[in-house]
mmCIF file of C-alpha atoms in Angstrom:
data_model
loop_
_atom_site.group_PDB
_atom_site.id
_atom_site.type_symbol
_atom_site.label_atom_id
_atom_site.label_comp_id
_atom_site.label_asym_id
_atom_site.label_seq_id
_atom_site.Cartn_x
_atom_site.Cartn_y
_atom_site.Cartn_z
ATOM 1 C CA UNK A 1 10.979 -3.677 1.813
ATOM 2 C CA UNK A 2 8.001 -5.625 2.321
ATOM 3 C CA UNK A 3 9.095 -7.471 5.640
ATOM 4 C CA UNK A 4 11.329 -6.146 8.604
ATOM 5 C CA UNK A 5 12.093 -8.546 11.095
ATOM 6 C CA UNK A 6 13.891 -8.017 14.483
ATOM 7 C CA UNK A 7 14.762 -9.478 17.592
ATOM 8 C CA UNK A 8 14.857 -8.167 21.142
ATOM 9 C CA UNK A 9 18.552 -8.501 22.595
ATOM 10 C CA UNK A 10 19.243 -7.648 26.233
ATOM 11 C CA UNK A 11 23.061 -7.226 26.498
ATOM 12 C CA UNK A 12 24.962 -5.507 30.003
ATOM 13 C CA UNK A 13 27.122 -2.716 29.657
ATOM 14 C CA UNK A 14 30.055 -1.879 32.793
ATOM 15 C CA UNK A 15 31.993 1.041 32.283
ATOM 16 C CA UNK A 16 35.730 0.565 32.662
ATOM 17 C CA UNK A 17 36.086 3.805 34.524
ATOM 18 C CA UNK A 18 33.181 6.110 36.256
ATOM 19 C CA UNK A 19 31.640 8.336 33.882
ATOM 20 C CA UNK A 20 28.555 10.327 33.956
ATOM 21 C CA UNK A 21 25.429 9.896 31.797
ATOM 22 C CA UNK A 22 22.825 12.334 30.591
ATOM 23 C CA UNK A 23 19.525 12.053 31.910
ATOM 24 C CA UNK A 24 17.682 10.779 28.444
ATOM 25 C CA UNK A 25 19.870 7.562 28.063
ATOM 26 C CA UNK A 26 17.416 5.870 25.523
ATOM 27 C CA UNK A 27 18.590 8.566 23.252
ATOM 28 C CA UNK A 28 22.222 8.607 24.120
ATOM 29 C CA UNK A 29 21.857 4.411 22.983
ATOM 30 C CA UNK A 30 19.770 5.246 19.912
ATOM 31 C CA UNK A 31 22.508 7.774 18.593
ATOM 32 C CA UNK A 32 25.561 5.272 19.212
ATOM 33 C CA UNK A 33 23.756 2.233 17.751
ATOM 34 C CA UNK A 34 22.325 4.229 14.623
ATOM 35 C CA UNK A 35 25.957 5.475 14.102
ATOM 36 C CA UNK A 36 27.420 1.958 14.170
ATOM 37 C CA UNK A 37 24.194 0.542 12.392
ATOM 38 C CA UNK A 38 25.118 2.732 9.512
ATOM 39 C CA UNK A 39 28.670 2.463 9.699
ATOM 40 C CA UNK A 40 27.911 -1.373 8.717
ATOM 41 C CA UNK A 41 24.965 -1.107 6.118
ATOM 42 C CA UNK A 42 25.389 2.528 4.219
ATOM 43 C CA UNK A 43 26.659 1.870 0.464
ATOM 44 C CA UNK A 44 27.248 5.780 0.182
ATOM 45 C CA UNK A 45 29.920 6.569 3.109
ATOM 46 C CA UNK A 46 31.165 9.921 1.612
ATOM 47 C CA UNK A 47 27.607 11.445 2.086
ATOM 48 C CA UNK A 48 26.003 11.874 5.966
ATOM 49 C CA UNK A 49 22.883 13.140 4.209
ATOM 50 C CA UNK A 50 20.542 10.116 3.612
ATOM 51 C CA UNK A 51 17.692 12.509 1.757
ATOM 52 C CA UNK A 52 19.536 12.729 -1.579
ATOM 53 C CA UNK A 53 21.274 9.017 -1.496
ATOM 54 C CA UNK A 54 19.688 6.781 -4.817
ATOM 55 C CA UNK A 55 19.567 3.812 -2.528
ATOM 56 C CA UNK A 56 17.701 5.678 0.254
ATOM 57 C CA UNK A 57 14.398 3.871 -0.951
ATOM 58 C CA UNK A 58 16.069 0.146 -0.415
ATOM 59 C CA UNK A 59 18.328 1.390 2.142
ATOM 60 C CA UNK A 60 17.654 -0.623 5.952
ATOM 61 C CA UNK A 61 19.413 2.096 7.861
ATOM 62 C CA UNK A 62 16.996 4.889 6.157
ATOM 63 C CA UNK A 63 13.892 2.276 6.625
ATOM 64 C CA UNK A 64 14.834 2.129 10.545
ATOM 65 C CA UNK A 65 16.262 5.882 11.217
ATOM 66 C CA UNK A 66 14.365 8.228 8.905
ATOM 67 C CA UNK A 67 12.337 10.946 10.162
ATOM 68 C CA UNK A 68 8.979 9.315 8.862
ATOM 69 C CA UNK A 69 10.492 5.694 9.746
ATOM 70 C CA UNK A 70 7.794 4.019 12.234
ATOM 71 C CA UNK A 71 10.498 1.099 13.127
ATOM 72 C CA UNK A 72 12.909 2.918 15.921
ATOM 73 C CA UNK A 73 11.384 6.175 17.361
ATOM 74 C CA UNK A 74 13.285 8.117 19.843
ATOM 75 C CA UNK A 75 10.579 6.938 22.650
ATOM 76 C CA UNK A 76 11.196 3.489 22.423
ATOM 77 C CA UNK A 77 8.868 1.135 24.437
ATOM 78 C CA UNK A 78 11.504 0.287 27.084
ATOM 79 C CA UNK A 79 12.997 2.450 30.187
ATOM 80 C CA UNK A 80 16.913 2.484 29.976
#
C-alpha cells in the first residue's frame, strides 16, 4: 500500500439508557471501531489471528491495527 488516505469525521453518540464508561474511552472507541472495521474488510473471517493470514501484507485492517502499524495508535491525537 503505497497511499493511505483518511478523513476526520466528528459524529455524536446519546445513549438510549444511562450507562457507565471506563475511564480510557479513546480505547473503549478504538476496540469497537477496529472490531466493526474488520468485520467489513477481513477476507479470512474463520481466523482472529491476523499474523499467519496470506493477505495480511495487502490487508487495510492489518495496515491500520497491527502492532507495528503507525496509522491508529492507541494514543490517538484527540481527547474523547
Amino acid at each position: 500500500m503505497n497511499q493511505f488516505y483518511f478523513s476526520n469525521i466528528k459524529f455524536d453518540l446519546v445513549a438510549e439508557e444511562a450507562m457507565i464508561l471506563p475511564g480510557v474511552k479513546t480505547s473503549m472507541f478504538r476496540g469497537g471501531f477496529g472490531h466493526i472495521f474488520k468485520s467489513f474488510n477481513c477476507a479470512n473471517r474463520l481466523s482472529k489471528d491476523c499474523t499467519s493470514c496470506l493477505l495480511k501484507e495487502t490487508c487495510i485492517y492489518t495496515y491500520v491495527f497491527a502492532d507495528n502499524a503507525k496509522v491508529f495508535r492507541s494514543k490517538p491525537n484527540f481527547i474523547a
